[in-house]
Short mmCIF file of C-alpha atoms in Angstrom, two decimals:
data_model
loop_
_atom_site.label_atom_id
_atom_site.label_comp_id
_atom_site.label_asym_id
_atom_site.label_seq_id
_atom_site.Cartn_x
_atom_site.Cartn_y
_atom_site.Cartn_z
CA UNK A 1 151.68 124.94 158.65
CA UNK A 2 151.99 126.44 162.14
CA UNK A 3 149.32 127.72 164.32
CA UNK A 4 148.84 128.41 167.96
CA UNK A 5 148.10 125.77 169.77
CA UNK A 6 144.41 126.08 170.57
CA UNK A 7 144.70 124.83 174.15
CA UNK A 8 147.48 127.24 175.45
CA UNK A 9 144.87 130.20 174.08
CA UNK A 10 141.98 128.11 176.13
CA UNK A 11 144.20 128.25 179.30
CA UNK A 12 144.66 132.48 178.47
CA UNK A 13 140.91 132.57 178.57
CA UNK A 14 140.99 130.33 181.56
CA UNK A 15 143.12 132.43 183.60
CA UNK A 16 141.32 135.90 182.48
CA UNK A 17 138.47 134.42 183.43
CA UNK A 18 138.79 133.55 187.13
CA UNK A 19 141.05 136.32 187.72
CA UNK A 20 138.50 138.62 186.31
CA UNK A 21 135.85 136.69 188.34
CA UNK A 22 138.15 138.15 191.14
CA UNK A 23 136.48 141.70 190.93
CA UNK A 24 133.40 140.69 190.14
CA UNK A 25 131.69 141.79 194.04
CA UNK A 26 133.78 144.70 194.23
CA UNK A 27 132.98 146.09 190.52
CA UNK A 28 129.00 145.20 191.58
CA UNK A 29 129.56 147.25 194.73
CA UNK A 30 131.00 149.87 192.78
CA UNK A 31 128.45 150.03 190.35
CA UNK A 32 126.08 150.24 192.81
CA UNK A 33 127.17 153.31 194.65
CA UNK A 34 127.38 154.85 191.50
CA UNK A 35 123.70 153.93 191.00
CA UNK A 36 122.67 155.63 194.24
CA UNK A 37 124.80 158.71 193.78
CA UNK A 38 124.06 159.52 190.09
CA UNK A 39 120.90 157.30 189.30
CA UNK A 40 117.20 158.50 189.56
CA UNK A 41 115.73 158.16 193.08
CA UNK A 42 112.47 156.17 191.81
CA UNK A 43 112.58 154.08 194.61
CA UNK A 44 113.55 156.67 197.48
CA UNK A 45 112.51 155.62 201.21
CA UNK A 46 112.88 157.89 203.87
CA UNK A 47 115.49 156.73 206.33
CA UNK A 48 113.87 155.11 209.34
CA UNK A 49 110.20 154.78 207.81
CA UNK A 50 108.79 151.29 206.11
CA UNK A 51 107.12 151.97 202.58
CA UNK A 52 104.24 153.30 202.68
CA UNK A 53 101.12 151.77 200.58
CA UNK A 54 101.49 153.77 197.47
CA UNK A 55 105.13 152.21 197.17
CA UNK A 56 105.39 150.04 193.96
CA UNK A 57 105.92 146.34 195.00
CA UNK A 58 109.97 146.43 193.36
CA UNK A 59 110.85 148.87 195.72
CA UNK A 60 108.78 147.11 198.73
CA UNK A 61 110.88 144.08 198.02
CA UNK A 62 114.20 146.04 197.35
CA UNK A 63 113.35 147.56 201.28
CA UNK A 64 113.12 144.43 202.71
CA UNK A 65 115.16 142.20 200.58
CA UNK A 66 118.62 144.46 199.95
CA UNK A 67 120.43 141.42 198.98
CA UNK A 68 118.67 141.49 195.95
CA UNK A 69 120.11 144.83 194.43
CA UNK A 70 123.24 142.93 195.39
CA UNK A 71 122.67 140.07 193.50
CA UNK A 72 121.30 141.81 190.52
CA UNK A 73 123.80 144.23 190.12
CA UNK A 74 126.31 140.95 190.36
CA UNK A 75 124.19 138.92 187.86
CA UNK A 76 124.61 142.56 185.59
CA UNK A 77 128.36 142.28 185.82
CA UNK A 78 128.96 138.80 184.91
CA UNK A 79 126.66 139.01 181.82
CA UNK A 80 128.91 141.89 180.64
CA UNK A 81 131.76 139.92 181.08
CA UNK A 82 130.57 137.29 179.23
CA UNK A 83 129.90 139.31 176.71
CA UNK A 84 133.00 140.41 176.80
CA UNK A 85 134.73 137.08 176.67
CA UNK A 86 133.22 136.15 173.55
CA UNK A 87 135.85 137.67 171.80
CA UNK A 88 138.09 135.93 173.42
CA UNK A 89 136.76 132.45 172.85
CA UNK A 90 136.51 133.35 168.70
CA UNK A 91 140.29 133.98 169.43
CA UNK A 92 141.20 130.45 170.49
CA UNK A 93 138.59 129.02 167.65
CA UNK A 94 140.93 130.74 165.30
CA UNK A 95 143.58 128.33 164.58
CA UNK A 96 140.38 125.53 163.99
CA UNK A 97 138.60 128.02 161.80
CA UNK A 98 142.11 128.78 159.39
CA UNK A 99 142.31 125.36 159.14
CA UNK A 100 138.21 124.81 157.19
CA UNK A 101 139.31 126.62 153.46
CA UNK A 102 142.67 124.62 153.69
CA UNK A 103 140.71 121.56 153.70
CA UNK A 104 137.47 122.79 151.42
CA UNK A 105 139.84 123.38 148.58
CA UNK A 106 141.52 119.70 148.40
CA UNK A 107 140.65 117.63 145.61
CA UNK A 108 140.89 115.16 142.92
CA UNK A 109 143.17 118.15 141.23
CA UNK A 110 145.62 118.73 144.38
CA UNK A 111 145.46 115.22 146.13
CA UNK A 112 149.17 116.17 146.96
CA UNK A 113 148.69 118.96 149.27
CA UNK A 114 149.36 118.71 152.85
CA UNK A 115 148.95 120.57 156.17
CA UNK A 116 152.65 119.69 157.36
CA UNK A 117 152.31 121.32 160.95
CA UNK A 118 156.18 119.88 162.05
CA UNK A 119 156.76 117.47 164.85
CA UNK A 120 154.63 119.39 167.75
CA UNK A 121 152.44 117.74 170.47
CA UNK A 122 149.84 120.07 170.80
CA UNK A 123 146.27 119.06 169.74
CA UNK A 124 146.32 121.07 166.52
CA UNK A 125 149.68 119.54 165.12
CA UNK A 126 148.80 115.81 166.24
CA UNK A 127 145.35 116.75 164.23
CA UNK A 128 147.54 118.22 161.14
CA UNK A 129 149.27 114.88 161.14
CA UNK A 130 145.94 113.08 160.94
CA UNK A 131 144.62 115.03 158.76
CA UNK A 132 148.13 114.33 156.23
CA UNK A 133 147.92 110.78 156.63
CA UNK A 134 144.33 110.38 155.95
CA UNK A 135 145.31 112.31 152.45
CA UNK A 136 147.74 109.99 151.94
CA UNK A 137 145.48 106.67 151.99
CA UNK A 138 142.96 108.75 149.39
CA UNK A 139 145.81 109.49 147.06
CA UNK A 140 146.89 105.42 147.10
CA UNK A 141 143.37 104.56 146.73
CA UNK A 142 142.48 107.09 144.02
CA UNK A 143 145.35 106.49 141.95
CA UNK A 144 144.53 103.06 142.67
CA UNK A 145 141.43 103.36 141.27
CA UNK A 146 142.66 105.28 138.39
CA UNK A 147 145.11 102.77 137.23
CA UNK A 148 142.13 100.06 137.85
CA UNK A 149 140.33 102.50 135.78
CA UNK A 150 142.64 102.38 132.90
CA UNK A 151 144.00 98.38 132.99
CA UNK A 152 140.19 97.73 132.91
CA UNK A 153 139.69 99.95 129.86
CA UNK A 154 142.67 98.54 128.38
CA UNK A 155 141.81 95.07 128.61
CA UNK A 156 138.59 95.82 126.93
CA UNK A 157 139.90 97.43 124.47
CA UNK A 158 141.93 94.96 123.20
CA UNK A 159 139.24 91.97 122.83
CA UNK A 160 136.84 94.31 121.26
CA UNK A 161 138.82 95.57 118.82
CA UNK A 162 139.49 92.11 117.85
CA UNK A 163 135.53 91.48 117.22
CA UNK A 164 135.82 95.02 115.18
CA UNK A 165 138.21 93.43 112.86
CA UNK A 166 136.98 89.72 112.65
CA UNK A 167 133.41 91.75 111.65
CA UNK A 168 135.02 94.02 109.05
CA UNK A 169 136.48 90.55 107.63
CA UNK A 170 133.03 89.02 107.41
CA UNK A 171 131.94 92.20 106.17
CA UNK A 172 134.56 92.25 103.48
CA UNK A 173 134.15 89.51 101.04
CA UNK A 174 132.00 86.19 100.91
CA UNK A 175 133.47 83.57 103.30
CA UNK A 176 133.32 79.79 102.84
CA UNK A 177 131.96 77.73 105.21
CA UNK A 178 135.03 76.60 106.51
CA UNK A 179 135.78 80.70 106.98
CA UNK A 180 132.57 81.62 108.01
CA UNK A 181 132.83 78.56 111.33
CA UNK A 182 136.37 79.70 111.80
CA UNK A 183 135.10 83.69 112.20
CA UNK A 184 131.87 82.92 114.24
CA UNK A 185 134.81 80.76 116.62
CA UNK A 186 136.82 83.24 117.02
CA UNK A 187 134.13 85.98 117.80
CA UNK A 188 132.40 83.55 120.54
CA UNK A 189 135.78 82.81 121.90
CA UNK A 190 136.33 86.85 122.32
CA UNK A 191 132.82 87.79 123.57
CA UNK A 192 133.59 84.78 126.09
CA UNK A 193 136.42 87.04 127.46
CA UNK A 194 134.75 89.51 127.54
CA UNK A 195 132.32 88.23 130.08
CA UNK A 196 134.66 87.01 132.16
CA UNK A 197 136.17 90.27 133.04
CA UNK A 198 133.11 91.89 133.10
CA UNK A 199 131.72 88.98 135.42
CA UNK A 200 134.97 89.33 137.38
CA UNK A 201 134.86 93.19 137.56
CA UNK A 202 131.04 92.51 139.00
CA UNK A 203 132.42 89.99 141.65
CA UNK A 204 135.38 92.83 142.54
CA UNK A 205 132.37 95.50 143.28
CA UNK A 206 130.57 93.60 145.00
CA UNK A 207 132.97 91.74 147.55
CA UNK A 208 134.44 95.57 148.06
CA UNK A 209 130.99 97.26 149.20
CA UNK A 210 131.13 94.50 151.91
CA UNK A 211 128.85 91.68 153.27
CA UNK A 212 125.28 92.23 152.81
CA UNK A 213 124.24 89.67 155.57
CA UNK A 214 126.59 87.12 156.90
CA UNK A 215 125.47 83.36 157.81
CA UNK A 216 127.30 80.56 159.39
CA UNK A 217 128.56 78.42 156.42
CA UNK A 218 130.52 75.33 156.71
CA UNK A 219 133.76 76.31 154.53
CA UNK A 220 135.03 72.59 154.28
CA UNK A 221 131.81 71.67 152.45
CA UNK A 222 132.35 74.59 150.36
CA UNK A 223 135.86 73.52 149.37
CA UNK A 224 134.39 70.03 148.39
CA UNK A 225 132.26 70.66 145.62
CA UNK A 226 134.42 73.18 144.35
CA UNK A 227 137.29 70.01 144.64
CA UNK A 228 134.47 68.26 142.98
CA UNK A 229 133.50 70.50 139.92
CA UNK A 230 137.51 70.98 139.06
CA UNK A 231 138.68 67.41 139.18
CA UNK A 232 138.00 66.37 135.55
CA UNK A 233 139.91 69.71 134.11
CA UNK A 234 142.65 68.90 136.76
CA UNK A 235 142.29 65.16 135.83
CA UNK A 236 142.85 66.46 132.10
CA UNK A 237 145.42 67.91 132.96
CA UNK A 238 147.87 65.28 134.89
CA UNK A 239 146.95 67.12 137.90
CA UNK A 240 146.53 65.62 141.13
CA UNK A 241 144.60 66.67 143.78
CA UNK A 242 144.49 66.37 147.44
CA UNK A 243 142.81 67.58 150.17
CA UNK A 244 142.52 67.29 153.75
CA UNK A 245 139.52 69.10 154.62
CA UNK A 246 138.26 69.76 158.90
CA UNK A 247 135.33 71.37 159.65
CA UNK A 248 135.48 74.88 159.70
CA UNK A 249 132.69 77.81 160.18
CA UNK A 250 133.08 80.83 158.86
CA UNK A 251 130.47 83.91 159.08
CA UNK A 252 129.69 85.31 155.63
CA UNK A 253 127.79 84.84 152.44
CA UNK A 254 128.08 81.32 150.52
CA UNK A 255 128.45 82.87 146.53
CA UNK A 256 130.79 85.12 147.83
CA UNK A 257 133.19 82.53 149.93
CA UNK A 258 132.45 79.46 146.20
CA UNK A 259 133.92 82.31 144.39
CA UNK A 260 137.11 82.65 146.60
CA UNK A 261 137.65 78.98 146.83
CA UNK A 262 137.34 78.47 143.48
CA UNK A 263 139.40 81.40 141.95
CA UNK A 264 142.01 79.84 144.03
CA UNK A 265 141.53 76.46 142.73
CA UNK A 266 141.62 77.43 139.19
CA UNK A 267 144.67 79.75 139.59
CA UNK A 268 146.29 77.08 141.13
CA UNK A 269 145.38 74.67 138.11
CA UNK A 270 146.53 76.90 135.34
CA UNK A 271 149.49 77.57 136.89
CA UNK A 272 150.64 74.42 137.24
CA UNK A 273 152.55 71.29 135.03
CA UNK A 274 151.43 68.38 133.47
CA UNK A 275 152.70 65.85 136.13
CA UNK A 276 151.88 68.18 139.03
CA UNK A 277 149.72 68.36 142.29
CA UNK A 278 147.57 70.35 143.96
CA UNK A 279 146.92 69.93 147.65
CA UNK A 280 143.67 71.97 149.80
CA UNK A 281 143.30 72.25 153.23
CA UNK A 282 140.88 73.36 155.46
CA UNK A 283 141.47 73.87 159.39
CA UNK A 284 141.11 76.28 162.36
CA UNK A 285 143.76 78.82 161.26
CA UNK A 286 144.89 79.30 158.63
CA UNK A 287 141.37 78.48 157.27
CA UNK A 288 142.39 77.55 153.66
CA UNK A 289 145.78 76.48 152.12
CA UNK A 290 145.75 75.96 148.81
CA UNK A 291 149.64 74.58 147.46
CA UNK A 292 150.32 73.65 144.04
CA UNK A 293 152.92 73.26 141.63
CA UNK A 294 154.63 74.56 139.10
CA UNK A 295 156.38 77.59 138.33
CA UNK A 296 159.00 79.84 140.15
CA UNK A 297 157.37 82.56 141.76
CA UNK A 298 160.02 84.99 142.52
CA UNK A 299 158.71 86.73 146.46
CA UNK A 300 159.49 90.30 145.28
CA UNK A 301 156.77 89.47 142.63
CA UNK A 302 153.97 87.84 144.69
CA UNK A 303 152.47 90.68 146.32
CA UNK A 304 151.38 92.46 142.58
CA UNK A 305 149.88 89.43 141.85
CA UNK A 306 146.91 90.24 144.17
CA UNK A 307 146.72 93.54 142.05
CA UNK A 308 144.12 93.63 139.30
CA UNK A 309 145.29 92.64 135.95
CA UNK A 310 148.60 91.57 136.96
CA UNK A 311 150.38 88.43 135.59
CA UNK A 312 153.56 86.32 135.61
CA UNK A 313 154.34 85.02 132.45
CA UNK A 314 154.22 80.92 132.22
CA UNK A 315 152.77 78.55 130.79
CA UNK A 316 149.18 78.24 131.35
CA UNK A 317 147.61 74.47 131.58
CA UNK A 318 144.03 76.01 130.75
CA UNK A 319 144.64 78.27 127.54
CA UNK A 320 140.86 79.97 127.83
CA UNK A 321 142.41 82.75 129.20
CA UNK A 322 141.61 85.22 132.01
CA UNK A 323 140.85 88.55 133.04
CA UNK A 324 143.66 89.01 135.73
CA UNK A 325 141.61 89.40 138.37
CA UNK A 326 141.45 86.05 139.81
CA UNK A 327 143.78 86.81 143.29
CA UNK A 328 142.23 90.46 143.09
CA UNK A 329 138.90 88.95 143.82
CA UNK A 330 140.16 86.42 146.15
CA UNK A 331 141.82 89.73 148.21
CA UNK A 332 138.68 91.47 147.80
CA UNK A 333 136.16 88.50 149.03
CA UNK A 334 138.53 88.05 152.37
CA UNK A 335 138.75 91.37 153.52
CA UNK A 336 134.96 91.34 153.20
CA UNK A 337 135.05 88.78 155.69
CA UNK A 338 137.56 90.01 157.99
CA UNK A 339 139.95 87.77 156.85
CA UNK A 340 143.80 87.64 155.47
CA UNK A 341 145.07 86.02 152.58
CA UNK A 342 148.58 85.83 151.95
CA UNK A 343 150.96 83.80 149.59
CA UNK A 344 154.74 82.32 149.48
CA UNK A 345 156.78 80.96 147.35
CA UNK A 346 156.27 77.11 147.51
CA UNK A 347 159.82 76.66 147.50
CA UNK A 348 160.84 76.58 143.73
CA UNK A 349 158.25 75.04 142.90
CA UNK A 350 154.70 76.75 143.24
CA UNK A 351 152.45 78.65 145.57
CA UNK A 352 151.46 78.63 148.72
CA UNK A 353 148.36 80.60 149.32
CA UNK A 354 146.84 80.89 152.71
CA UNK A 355 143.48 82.47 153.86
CA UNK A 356 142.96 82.98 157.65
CA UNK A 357 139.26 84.17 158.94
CA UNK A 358 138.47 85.27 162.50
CA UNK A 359 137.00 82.26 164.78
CA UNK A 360 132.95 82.30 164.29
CA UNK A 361 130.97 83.86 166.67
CA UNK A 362 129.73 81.27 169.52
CA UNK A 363 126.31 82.82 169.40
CA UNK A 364 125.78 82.63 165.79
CA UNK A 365 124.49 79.06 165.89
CA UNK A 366 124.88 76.05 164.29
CA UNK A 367 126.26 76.41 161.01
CA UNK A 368 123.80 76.06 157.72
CA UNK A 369 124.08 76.48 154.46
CA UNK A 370 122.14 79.19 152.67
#
C-alpha cells in the first residue's frame, strides 16, 4: 500500500490558504465597486446631505459607519472561501478515508492480510506499520487460542471416551464384584481427570481476565503452608525439601498467588527422583525460586513447557496424572500480577524456576492476609 502522505496535502492546503488570504481586501474591494456600479441603489444618499428621517436605520449606520460595508463584504469573501476549501480538506482526508474498508473487511477468515505501506516516514506509513504489527499479535494470539482450543478438546476427548467404554463394559455382561470395584475405580480415577483440567482450565480464565482487586499479601507465608501441605507426598517420595523463606509483599489476590506457588511445588515434585531435593526461596527479587531435581531439561525445550498441554516425557514421582497446564497457569497467574517467571536448566539435573514481581507499593500499607 502507498498513499499520499496526508501531511504534505495539509501543507498544499496550508499554503493555498494564506496565499489566498492574500487577496482577500482587494477581492472585498472589488466586490464592492461592483456592488455600487451594478447593485440596486436601496440605500442611495445624496452626496453632501446626512439621511434624512425616513432613511431605514441599515443605511443610517452604513452613512456613518462605512467601515462596516468593508467589513461585511470581507466577512462575505472569507466564508466563500471556506466554502471553497472544503474540498480541499476532503482531499487530504482521502488517504485516512481509503484506508477504513481495508481495515472493516479483516477477519478471523483473512487474519493474514496486511497494509504493507514500504519503509516511509510519513505519518500514514509509520501508521500502516502499526496497524501490520498489531495484526500480527491477533494472528499469534488467535491461532493461539485455536490450538488451546483444540489440545483442550483433545484432552477431553480422550478421558471421556475412556468412561464411554468402561460403561459399555458394565453395560455388557454381569460383572463380579471384584469387576464391578475394579470398573467403578477406574471410572472415579477418569472423572478425577477430568476435573482437574477443567479446574485448571477455570484457574487459566481467570488469572488471564486479570486481578479483580489486589491486597498486600505476605508471599513467604504463602509459600509456607503450601511447603507445609506437600511435605508428606514429598516425604513419600524420598524428597527433601528446603526452604529459605524472607519476607516478601506482593500486591495481588491470595487464591490466585496459593495456586502459583503450589503448581510450582507440585511440578517440581513429580518431576523429580526418589533420592532428590527440592529447595524454595523467597526474597526481594527474584521473589520465588523454586530448584529441584531430577531430569534433563534440554533449554531449547523449556520455553513450550509454559504452553498449555505441553510435556517432557519422564518419569513422574506422582502417577495421578495432570492436565498440562500446571506452568501455563503459573505464566498466566504472574503476568496478572505484573510479574515474570522464567526457568533454566538446573544444570543436568533439574529446574530452576524463578518468579520476579514489581516492589509493593509504599502506600499500600501493611501487608494482611485476606
Amino acid at each position: 500500500m502507498r498513499a499520499p502522505s496526508p501531511a504534505r496535502r495539509i501543507l498544499v492546503l496550508c499554503v493555498i490558504v494564506l496565499v489566498g488570504a492574500q487577496f482577500v481586501p482587494d477581492a472585498a474591494e472589488f466586490l464592492r465597486e461592483l456592488w455600487r456600479e451594478f447593485g440596486p441603489s436601496w440605500c442611495a444618499v445624496p452626496d453632501l446631505r446626512a439621511p434624512g428621517t425616513d432613511t431605514s436605520f441599515v443605511c443610517a449606520q452604513v452613512f456613518r459607519r462605512p467601515s462596516l460595508v468593508t467589513i461585511g463584504t470581507r466577512g462575505l469573501i472569507l466564508l466563500i472561501f471556506l466554502a471553497a476549501c472544503l474540498p480541499l480538506v476532503r482531499w487530504c482526508l482521502r488517504p485516512l478515508r481509503e484506508l477504513t474498508p481495508v481495515i472493516a473487511n479483516v477477519g478471523p477468515q483473512n487474519l493474514g492480510h496486511r497494509l504493507r505501506p514500504g519503509p516511509g516516514g510519513d505519518e500514514l506509513a509509520v501508521l500502516g506499520r502499526t496497524i501490520d504489527e498489531m495484526m500480527d499479535r491477533i494472528a499469534v494470539g488467535y491461532e493461539a487460542q485455536r490450538r488451546f482450543a483444540a489440545d483442550a478438546a483433545h484432552e477431553l476427548r480422550t478421558p471421556l471416551a475412556v468412561q464411554r467404554i468402561l460403561i459399555e463394559v458394565g453395560m455388557a455382561g454381569t460383572l463380579t464384584e471384584d469387576q464391578l470395584t475394579l470398573l467403578t475405580a477406574q471410572l472415579l480415577e477418569t472423572n478425577e481427570r477430568n476435573e482437574r483440567l477443567i479446574e485448571g482450565l477455570l484457574v487459566l480464565s481467570e488469572s488471564d481476565r486479570g486481578l479483580l482487586s489486589r491486597t498486600p499479601l505476605r508471599l513467604d507465608l504463602i509459600t509456607a503452608e503450601v511447603l507445609d501441605a506437600h511435605r508428606s507426598l514429598a516425604a513419600a517420595a524420598g524428597i527433601t525439601i528446603t526452604s529459605a523463606l524472607l519476607p516478601r509483599v506482593v500486591m495481588g489476590e491470595q487464591a490466585l498467588l496459593e495456586r502459583l506457588v503450589t503448581n510450582l511445588v507440585q511440578n517440581a515434585v513429580k518431576y523429580n527422583r526418589p533420592d532428590g531435593t527440592l529447595d524454595v526461596r523467597v526474597g526481594d527479587d527474584p521473589a520465588l525460586i523454586v530448584e529441584n531435581t531430577g531430569d534433563e531439561v534440554p533449554a531449547d525445550k523449556i520455553s513450550g513447557l509454559f504452553e498449555p498441554f505441553r510435556r517432557l516425557s519422564g518419569t513422574r514421582i506422582d502417577h495421578s496424572g495432570g492436565a498440562g497446564l500446571g506452568l501455563a497457569i503459573a505464566r498466566s497467574i504472574t503476568r496478572a500480577h505484573d510479574g515474570i517467571i522464567a526457568a533454566s536448566p538446573h544444570g543436568k539435573d533439574g529446574l530452576h524456576v524463578q518468579v520476579s514481581f514489581p516492589a509493593p507499593d509504599e502506600a499500600a500499607g501493611p501487608a494482611t492476609r485476606s
